[in-house]
mmCIF file of C-alpha atoms in Angstrom:
data_model
loop_
_atom_site.group_PDB
_atom_site.id
_atom_site.type_symbol
_atom_site.label_atom_id
_atom_site.label_comp_id
_atom_site.label_asym_id
_atom_site.label_seq_id
_atom_site.Cartn_x
_atom_site.Cartn_y
_atom_site.Cartn_z
ATOM 1 C CA MET A 1 96.680 104.760 79.896
ATOM 2 C CA SER A 2 99.943 102.907 80.408
ATOM 3 C CA GLY A 3 99.993 99.287 81.464
ATOM 4 C CA ILE A 4 101.986 96.491 83.056
ATOM 5 C CA VAL A 5 103.284 93.499 81.110
ATOM 6 C CA THR A 6 104.095 90.186 82.772
ATOM 7 C CA LEU A 7 106.307 87.438 81.396
ATOM 8 C CA THR A 8 105.771 83.785 82.318
ATOM 9 C CA ALA A 9 108.331 81.753 80.406
ATOM 10 C CA ALA A 10 107.062 78.512 81.964
ATOM 11 C CA GLY A 11 103.275 78.646 81.970
ATOM 12 C CA ALA A 12 101.218 76.105 83.887
ATOM 13 C CA ILE A 13 97.824 74.608 84.446
ATOM 14 C CA ASP A 14 96.917 74.870 88.138
ATOM 15 C CA ALA A 15 94.953 71.884 89.414
ATOM 16 C CA THR A 16 93.451 72.369 92.890
ATOM 17 C CA TYR A 17 91.937 69.523 94.893
ATOM 18 C CA ARG A 18 90.066 69.997 98.160
ATOM 19 C CA VAL A 19 90.012 66.971 100.459
ATOM 20 C CA GLY A 20 88.793 66.294 103.977
ATOM 21 C CA THR A 21 91.983 64.656 105.223
ATOM 22 C CA LEU A 22 95.340 64.199 103.531
ATOM 23 C CA ARG A 23 97.404 61.282 104.817
ATOM 24 C CA ARG A 24 100.674 60.210 103.268
ATOM 25 C CA GLY A 25 100.277 56.916 101.417
ATOM 26 C CA ALA A 26 96.483 56.809 101.851
ATOM 27 C CA PHE A 27 93.638 57.068 99.328
ATOM 28 C CA ALA A 28 91.703 60.356 99.298
ATOM 29 C CA ARG A 29 88.704 61.379 97.214
ATOM 30 C CA ALA A 30 88.482 65.078 96.431
ATOM 31 C CA ASP A 31 85.446 67.068 97.512
ATOM 32 C CA SER A 32 86.049 69.509 94.652
ATOM 33 C CA TYR A 33 88.461 70.119 91.796
ATOM 34 C CA THR A 34 89.328 73.174 89.719
ATOM 35 C CA ARG A 35 91.644 73.653 86.767
ATOM 36 C CA GLU A 36 92.850 77.014 85.448
ATOM 37 C CA VAL A 37 95.603 78.527 83.338
ATOM 38 C CA SER A 38 98.263 79.864 85.667
ATOM 39 C CA GLY A 39 101.921 80.584 86.109
ATOM 40 C CA LYS A 40 103.075 83.397 88.355
ATOM 41 C CA GLY A 41 102.933 86.139 85.726
ATOM 42 C CA VAL A 42 99.411 85.136 84.725
ATOM 43 C CA ASN A 43 98.384 85.314 88.390
ATOM 44 C CA VAL A 44 99.938 88.774 88.707
ATOM 45 C CA SER A 45 98.160 90.029 85.588
ATOM 46 C CA ALA A 46 94.837 88.598 86.814
ATOM 47 C CA ALA A 47 95.197 90.502 90.095
ATOM 48 C CA LEU A 48 96.269 93.670 88.289
ATOM 49 C CA ALA A 49 93.199 93.450 86.052
ATOM 50 C CA ALA A 50 91.000 92.840 89.104
ATOM 51 C CA GLY A 51 92.443 96.062 90.519
ATOM 52 C CA GLY A 52 91.575 98.003 87.371
ATOM 53 C CA ALA A 53 95.025 98.147 85.785
ATOM 54 C CA ARG A 54 95.747 97.650 82.111
ATOM 55 C CA THR A 55 97.870 94.528 81.718
ATOM 56 C CA ALA A 56 98.941 91.755 79.364
ATOM 57 C CA ALA A 57 100.432 88.373 80.254
ATOM 58 C CA VAL A 58 102.971 86.936 77.824
ATOM 59 C CA VAL A 59 102.930 83.221 78.610
ATOM 60 C CA VAL A 60 104.418 80.088 77.074
ATOM 61 C CA LEU A 61 101.841 77.270 76.901
ATOM 62 C CA GLY A 62 101.744 73.819 75.335
ATOM 63 C CA ALA A 63 99.689 73.686 72.146
ATOM 64 C CA ASP A 64 97.510 70.913 73.617
ATOM 65 C CA ASP A 65 96.089 73.380 76.160
ATOM 66 C CA VAL A 66 95.734 76.549 74.109
ATOM 67 C CA ARG A 67 92.049 75.984 73.338
ATOM 68 C CA PHE A 68 91.376 75.564 77.064
ATOM 69 C CA ALA A 69 93.354 78.737 77.820
ATOM 70 C CA ARG A 70 91.354 80.761 75.314
ATOM 71 C CA CYS A 71 88.097 79.764 77.003
ATOM 72 C CA GLY A 72 89.143 80.739 80.537
ATOM 73 C CA LEU A 73 88.510 83.870 82.590
ATOM 74 C CA THR A 74 92.030 85.180 81.932
ATOM 75 C CA ALA A 75 91.791 84.707 78.142
ATOM 76 C CA PRO A 76 91.578 88.463 77.347
ATOM 77 C CA LEU A 77 94.843 89.048 79.224
ATOM 78 C CA LEU A 78 96.893 86.315 77.603
ATOM 79 C CA ARG A 79 99.465 86.732 74.835
ATOM 80 C CA ILE A 80 100.145 83.050 74.229
ATOM 81 C CA VAL A 81 103.374 81.672 72.791
ATOM 82 C CA GLU A 82 102.649 78.095 71.685
ATOM 83 C CA VAL A 83 105.141 75.260 72.052
ATOM 84 C CA PRO A 84 104.551 71.609 71.114
ATOM 85 C CA GLY A 85 102.880 69.239 73.557
ATOM 86 C CA ALA A 86 101.073 69.725 76.851
ATOM 87 C CA THR A 87 101.501 72.433 79.471
ATOM 88 C CA ARG A 88 102.987 71.374 82.792
ATOM 89 C CA VAL A 89 100.499 70.890 85.633
ATOM 90 C CA ASN A 90 101.035 72.280 89.144
ATOM 91 C CA THR A 91 98.909 70.591 91.792
ATOM 92 C CA SER A 92 97.580 72.004 95.070
ATOM 93 C CA ILE A 93 95.843 69.803 97.650
ATOM 94 C CA ILE A 94 93.971 71.682 100.368
ATOM 95 C CA ASP A 95 92.721 69.805 103.415
ATOM 96 C CA ALA A 96 89.849 70.620 105.754
ATOM 97 C CA GLU A 97 92.154 72.589 108.069
ATOM 98 C CA GLY A 98 93.165 74.891 105.213
ATOM 99 C CA ALA A 99 96.720 73.574 104.835
ATOM 100 C CA THR A 100 97.968 73.618 101.233
ATOM 101 C CA THR A 101 100.255 70.894 99.900
ATOM 102 C CA LYS A 102 101.679 71.946 96.542
ATOM 103 C CA VAL A 103 103.567 69.904 93.952
ATOM 104 C CA ASN A 104 104.891 71.751 90.901
ATOM 105 C CA ALA A 105 105.800 69.874 87.740
ATOM 106 C CA PRO A 106 109.352 70.315 86.451
ATOM 107 C CA THR A 107 109.957 73.227 84.109
ATOM 108 C CA PRO A 108 110.316 71.975 80.516
ATOM 109 C CA PRO A 109 113.129 73.383 78.365
ATOM 110 C CA LEU A 110 112.475 75.884 75.575
ATOM 111 C CA SER A 111 113.877 75.694 72.081
ATOM 112 C CA SER A 112 115.832 78.681 70.834
ATOM 113 C CA GLY A 113 113.017 79.341 68.351
ATOM 114 C CA ALA A 114 110.376 79.360 71.090
ATOM 115 C CA TRP A 115 112.477 81.716 73.183
ATOM 116 C CA ALA A 116 112.911 84.052 70.187
ATOM 117 C CA ALA A 117 109.116 84.014 69.669
ATOM 118 C CA THR A 118 108.624 84.796 73.363
ATOM 119 C CA LEU A 119 110.954 87.783 73.164
ATOM 120 C CA ALA A 120 109.176 89.040 70.031
ATOM 121 C CA ALA A 121 105.769 88.780 71.728
ATOM 122 C CA LEU A 122 107.152 90.547 74.772
ATOM 123 C CA ARG A 123 108.504 93.465 72.756
ATOM 124 C CA GLU A 124 105.175 93.847 70.964
ATOM 125 C CA GLU A 125 103.204 93.912 74.214
ATOM 126 C CA LEU A 126 105.600 96.392 75.839
ATOM 127 C CA ALA A 127 104.914 98.719 72.917
ATOM 128 C CA LEU A 128 101.156 98.080 72.788
ATOM 129 C CA GLN A 129 100.676 98.578 76.511
ATOM 130 C CA THR A 130 103.090 101.554 76.676
ATOM 131 C CA ALA A 131 104.260 99.635 79.724
ATOM 132 C CA THR A 132 105.568 101.300 82.854
ATOM 133 C CA TRP A 133 106.561 97.934 84.367
ATOM 134 C CA LEU A 134 107.696 94.559 83.116
ATOM 135 C CA VAL A 135 107.224 91.749 85.631
ATOM 136 C CA ILE A 136 109.349 88.616 85.117
ATOM 137 C CA SER A 137 107.638 85.888 87.099
ATOM 138 C CA GLY A 138 108.033 82.226 87.906
ATOM 139 C CA SER A 139 110.525 79.561 86.963
ATOM 140 C CA LEU A 140 112.867 80.190 84.067
ATOM 141 C CA PRO A 141 113.364 77.290 81.630
ATOM 142 C CA LYS A 142 116.636 76.039 80.269
ATOM 143 C CA LEU A 143 117.324 76.268 76.552
ATOM 144 C CA SER A 144 116.921 72.892 74.827
ATOM 145 C CA GLY A 145 120.173 70.969 74.693
ATOM 146 C CA SER A 146 121.799 73.252 77.251
ATOM 147 C CA GLU A 147 122.238 73.481 80.989
ATOM 148 C CA GLU A 148 121.919 77.265 80.756
ATOM 149 C CA LEU A 149 118.757 79.149 81.694
ATOM 150 C CA VAL A 150 117.160 81.389 79.091
ATOM 151 C CA GLU A 151 119.084 84.649 79.014
ATOM 152 C CA LEU A 152 117.367 87.531 80.773
ATOM 153 C CA ALA A 153 119.688 90.169 79.345
ATOM 154 C CA ALA A 154 117.495 90.472 76.240
ATOM 155 C CA VAL A 155 114.376 90.781 78.413
ATOM 156 C CA ARG A 156 115.896 93.554 80.484
ATOM 157 C CA ALA A 157 117.129 95.278 77.307
ATOM 158 C CA ALA A 158 113.587 95.197 75.874
ATOM 159 C CA ALA A 159 112.232 96.766 79.056
ATOM 160 C CA GLU A 160 114.869 99.486 78.943
ATOM 161 C CA GLU A 161 114.152 100.152 75.260
ATOM 162 C CA HIS A 162 110.469 100.770 76.074
ATOM 163 C CA GLY A 163 111.097 102.723 79.276
ATOM 164 C CA ALA A 164 109.629 100.053 81.554
ATOM 165 C CA ARG A 165 110.913 99.332 85.035
ATOM 166 C CA VAL A 166 111.690 95.695 85.847
ATOM 167 C CA ALA A 167 110.252 93.609 88.675
ATOM 168 C CA VAL A 168 111.426 90.028 89.205
ATOM 169 C CA ASP A 169 109.714 87.251 91.157
ATOM 170 C CA THR A 170 111.538 83.983 90.616
ATOM 171 C CA SER A 171 113.306 81.320 92.642
ATOM 172 C CA GLY A 172 115.964 78.626 92.498
ATOM 173 C CA PRO A 173 118.969 79.013 90.182
ATOM 174 C CA ALA A 174 117.433 82.032 88.413
ATOM 175 C CA LEU A 175 117.076 83.913 91.693
ATOM 176 C CA ASP A 176 120.574 82.882 92.762
ATOM 177 C CA ALA A 177 121.992 84.338 89.540
ATOM 178 C CA LEU A 178 120.037 87.576 89.942
ATOM 179 C CA LEU A 179 121.020 87.975 93.574
ATOM 180 C CA ALA A 180 124.659 87.556 92.562
ATOM 181 C CA GLU A 181 124.328 90.331 89.958
ATOM 182 C CA PRO A 182 121.084 92.259 90.505
ATOM 183 C CA ALA A 183 122.067 95.689 89.158
ATOM 184 C CA GLY A 184 119.341 97.298 87.076
ATOM 185 C CA ILE A 185 116.402 95.516 88.711
ATOM 186 C CA ASP A 186 113.871 97.942 90.147
ATOM 187 C CA LEU A 187 111.931 95.487 92.312
ATOM 188 C CA LEU A 188 112.923 92.050 93.610
ATOM 189 C CA THR A 189 110.535 89.895 95.655
ATOM 190 C CA PRO A 190 112.308 87.116 97.582
ATOM 191 C CA ASN A 191 110.891 85.498 100.696
ATOM 192 C CA ALA A 192 112.769 85.381 103.995
ATOM 193 C CA GLU A 193 114.093 81.875 103.305
ATOM 194 C CA GLU A 194 115.512 82.936 99.933
ATOM 195 C CA LEU A 195 117.113 86.025 101.454
ATOM 196 C CA SER A 196 118.630 83.856 104.167
ATOM 197 C CA ALA A 197 120.165 81.560 101.552
ATOM 198 C CA ALA A 198 121.469 84.561 99.616
ATOM 199 C CA VAL A 199 123.355 86.044 102.573
ATOM 200 C CA GLY A 200 124.355 82.705 104.085
ATOM 201 C CA ARG A 201 122.919 83.219 107.549
ATOM 202 C CA PRO A 202 119.645 82.644 109.393
ATOM 203 C CA LEU A 203 117.187 85.524 109.621
ATOM 204 C CA ALA A 204 115.214 85.304 112.852
ATOM 205 C CA THR A 205 114.091 88.902 113.324
ATOM 206 C CA LEU A 206 112.621 91.649 111.189
ATOM 207 C CA GLY A 207 115.829 93.630 111.593
ATOM 208 C CA GLU A 208 117.889 90.760 110.231
ATOM 209 C CA VAL A 209 115.612 90.481 107.180
ATOM 210 C CA ILE A 210 115.907 94.221 106.548
ATOM 211 C CA ALA A 211 119.701 94.055 106.822
ATOM 212 C CA ALA A 212 119.825 91.160 104.334
ATOM 213 C CA ALA A 213 117.486 92.978 101.934
ATOM 214 C CA ARG A 214 119.620 96.099 102.147
ATOM 215 C CA GLU A 215 122.692 94.102 101.120
ATOM 216 C CA THR A 216 120.818 93.275 97.903
ATOM 217 C CA VAL A 217 119.824 96.923 97.476
ATOM 218 C CA GLU A 218 123.460 97.926 97.810
ATOM 219 C CA ARG A 219 124.280 95.705 94.816
ATOM 220 C CA GLY A 220 121.916 97.649 92.556
ATOM 221 C CA VAL A 221 118.268 96.748 93.244
ATOM 222 C CA THR A 222 116.034 99.753 93.886
ATOM 223 C CA THR A 223 113.500 98.025 96.168
ATOM 224 C CA VAL A 224 113.279 94.607 97.814
ATOM 225 C CA LEU A 225 109.799 93.424 98.764
ATOM 226 C CA ALA A 226 110.419 90.555 101.159
ATOM 227 C CA SER A 227 107.603 88.196 102.048
ATOM 228 C CA LEU A 228 107.523 87.016 105.655
ATOM 229 C CA GLY A 229 104.679 84.535 105.329
ATOM 230 C CA ALA A 230 102.146 84.828 108.123
ATOM 231 C CA ASP A 231 104.179 87.687 109.611
ATOM 232 C CA GLY A 232 103.492 90.036 106.688
ATOM 233 C CA LEU A 233 106.010 91.696 104.393
ATOM 234 C CA VAL A 234 108.618 94.433 104.371
ATOM 235 C CA ALA A 235 109.573 96.861 101.582
ATOM 236 C CA VAL A 236 113.219 97.905 101.760
ATOM 237 C CA THR A 237 115.081 100.647 99.871
ATOM 238 C CA ALA A 238 118.513 102.181 100.419
ATOM 239 C CA ASP A 239 117.257 104.428 103.201
ATOM 240 C CA ARG A 240 113.847 103.105 104.253
ATOM 241 C CA ALA A 241 112.043 100.005 105.479
ATOM 242 C CA VAL A 242 108.248 99.756 105.700
ATOM 243 C CA PHE A 243 106.542 96.784 107.350
ATOM 244 C CA ALA A 244 102.947 95.840 106.535
ATOM 245 C CA ARG A 245 100.637 93.052 107.615
ATOM 246 C CA ALA A 246 96.979 92.314 106.934
ATOM 247 C CA ASP A 247 94.711 89.584 108.304
ATOM 248 C CA ALA A 248 92.711 87.491 105.869
ATOM 249 C CA PRO A 249 89.045 86.962 106.729
ATOM 250 C CA PHE A 250 89.767 83.227 106.433
ATOM 251 C CA VAL A 251 92.293 80.970 104.705
ATOM 252 C CA ALA A 252 91.047 79.007 101.705
ATOM 253 C CA ASN A 253 94.187 78.606 99.561
ATOM 254 C CA THR A 254 97.654 80.063 100.119
ATOM 255 C CA ALA A 255 98.825 79.400 96.538
ATOM 256 C CA GLY A 256 99.081 82.649 94.585
ATOM 257 C CA ALA A 257 99.215 84.948 97.614
ATOM 258 C CA GLY A 258 102.683 86.198 96.729
ATOM 259 C CA ASP A 259 101.598 86.953 93.167
ATOM 260 C CA ALA A 260 98.632 88.980 94.415
ATOM 261 C CA ALA A 261 100.889 90.828 96.862
ATOM 262 C CA LEU A 262 103.257 91.796 94.037
ATOM 263 C CA ALA A 263 100.304 93.021 91.989
ATOM 264 C CA GLY A 264 99.044 94.977 94.988
ATOM 265 C CA PHE A 265 102.441 96.616 95.445
ATOM 266 C CA LEU A 266 102.516 97.710 91.798
ATOM 267 C CA LEU A 267 98.932 98.948 92.003
ATOM 268 C CA GLY A 268 99.916 101.002 95.039
ATOM 269 C CA LEU A 269 102.876 102.481 93.171
ATOM 270 C CA THR A 270 101.192 103.210 89.859
ATOM 271 C CA ARG A 271 97.735 104.410 90.841
ATOM 272 C CA GLU A 272 96.474 107.232 92.984
ATOM 273 C CA ALA A 273 96.096 105.856 96.490
ATOM 274 C CA THR A 274 92.817 105.987 98.306
ATOM 275 C CA ALA A 275 92.848 106.963 101.959
ATOM 276 C CA THR A 276 94.693 104.325 103.956
ATOM 277 C CA ALA A 277 96.517 104.089 107.218
ATOM 278 C CA ALA A 278 99.677 104.761 105.231
ATOM 279 C CA GLY A 279 98.633 108.310 104.359
ATOM 280 C CA ASP A 280 100.436 109.916 101.417
ATOM 281 C CA ASP A 281 103.737 108.026 101.746
ATOM 282 C CA PRO A 282 104.127 106.190 98.370
ATOM 283 C CA LEU A 283 106.245 103.314 99.720
ATOM 284 C CA ALA A 284 103.938 102.814 102.683
ATOM 285 C CA VAL A 285 100.866 102.960 100.443
ATOM 286 C CA ALA A 286 102.393 100.326 98.149
ATOM 287 C CA ALA A 287 103.385 98.066 101.072
ATOM 288 C CA ALA A 288 99.899 98.355 102.570
ATOM 289 C CA SER A 289 98.339 97.527 99.213
ATOM 290 C CA ALA A 290 100.613 94.487 98.857
ATOM 291 C CA ALA A 291 99.650 93.154 102.281
ATOM 292 C CA GLU A 292 95.943 93.705 101.623
ATOM 293 C CA TRP A 293 96.009 91.956 98.248
ATOM 294 C CA GLY A 294 98.003 89.055 99.705
ATOM 295 C CA ALA A 295 95.455 88.610 102.499
ATOM 296 C CA HIS A 296 92.662 88.917 99.954
ATOM 297 C CA ALA A 297 94.201 86.157 97.821
ATOM 298 C CA VAL A 298 94.405 83.512 100.547
ATOM 299 C CA ALA A 299 90.637 83.802 101.054
ATOM 300 C CA HIS A 300 90.088 82.616 97.448
ATOM 301 C CA ALA A 301 89.572 78.950 96.714
ATOM 302 C CA SER A 302 91.388 79.290 93.380
ATOM 303 C CA THR A 303 94.830 80.651 92.525
ATOM 304 C CA LEU A 304 93.351 83.640 90.686
ATOM 305 C CA VAL A 305 91.709 86.509 92.573
ATOM 306 C CA ALA A 306 88.356 87.993 91.608
ATOM 307 C CA GLY A 307 87.929 91.683 92.313
ATOM 308 C CA PRO A 308 89.858 93.964 94.681
ATOM 309 C CA PRO A 309 90.028 93.454 98.459
ATOM 310 C CA HIS A 310 87.161 94.867 100.488
ATOM 311 C CA GLY A 311 87.165 95.306 104.231
ATOM 312 C CA ILE A 312 90.836 94.327 104.596
ATOM 313 C CA ARG A 313 93.118 96.992 106.066
ATOM 314 C CA ALA A 314 96.822 96.607 106.619
ATOM 315 C CA LEU A 315 98.760 97.524 109.711
ATOM 316 C CA VAL A 316 101.673 99.647 108.459
ATOM 317 C CA GLU A 317 104.841 100.582 110.334
ATOM 318 C CA THR A 318 107.171 103.114 108.734
ATOM 319 C CA ASP A 319 109.555 102.752 111.678
ATOM 320 C CA PRO A 320 109.281 99.010 112.293
ATOM 321 C CA ASP A 321 110.404 97.186 115.399
ATOM 322 C CA LEU A 322 113.668 95.572 114.304
ATOM 323 C CA THR A 323 113.626 93.168 117.252
ATOM 324 C CA ARG A 324 110.337 91.553 116.177
ATOM 325 C CA VAL A 325 110.885 87.787 116.127
ATOM 326 C CA LEU A 326 109.575 86.077 113.011
ATOM 327 C CA THR A 327 107.408 82.979 113.074
ATOM 328 C CA PRO A 328 109.572 79.918 112.344
ATOM 329 C CA GLU A 329 108.968 78.425 108.905
ATOM 330 C CA GLY A 330 106.090 75.982 108.880
ATOM 331 C CA GLU A 331 104.355 77.508 111.906
ATOM 332 C CA GLU A 332 101.494 79.994 112.024
#
């Protein structure tokens, strides 16, 4: 059975605090606290494994935290590349109303030796998993002593060498560079805000998001999966756009929802679909699966999902209403 390999070049420890009330400048005592190995690719692999897929997560972690990582629930999935020191910590604070405040630590640079070791581990896992997809997820570090990000050309070459398609879920300067020259990427997963920045105009309706996504497709991306937050998501190709939305049973933690949605989309593409409202349309099945996994994820207290979604069914539109007005950022 073929698998899916994820690459997290800037691994993290996710620390999640639950508090009654969060007030700026005030003292708050947490009601609960969890700590888990994370990073976007690790989250994607955890969701893929929960959905029954074969997967491996190549992740760069500080040596101080490797023992902890090897004792966690995701340990069997991890292909760890050790670097000196501690792993960065990303912090989520969730208040009684379910709002998530998230602070991510800066991405530490990688030495050229650590990057070479990461590429070697990646090539080995692509071969071991006979991978059909390589998912590049999360922040990309700079090379030590340089202002340049680690070079993705070698990563994409490794995927091509092993016959794996490439999905990318990143942000900031790395996303800007990819959006400027995205040819050869099979799946790109920006949110509406990132698409807006890429095209230099506001995107207030579903039709405007689809038009912006299609501009990226025209530059060489096969599919754009655009997250619309509470409004759902839309999968866009050169000639199609499929909208999907699913309601979560409740909201416990919004961190990691996008990672679960990406995993759901890949599960929908790579596995035989069960009966859904999307019927036998592969793109619609994948979009529905993405929406359902995203809704499933926000009902989890932690960043990582446990098990596949049950009882969540997406609304799917293969001919979406282009005039639909999107919820302004920050509102629900």
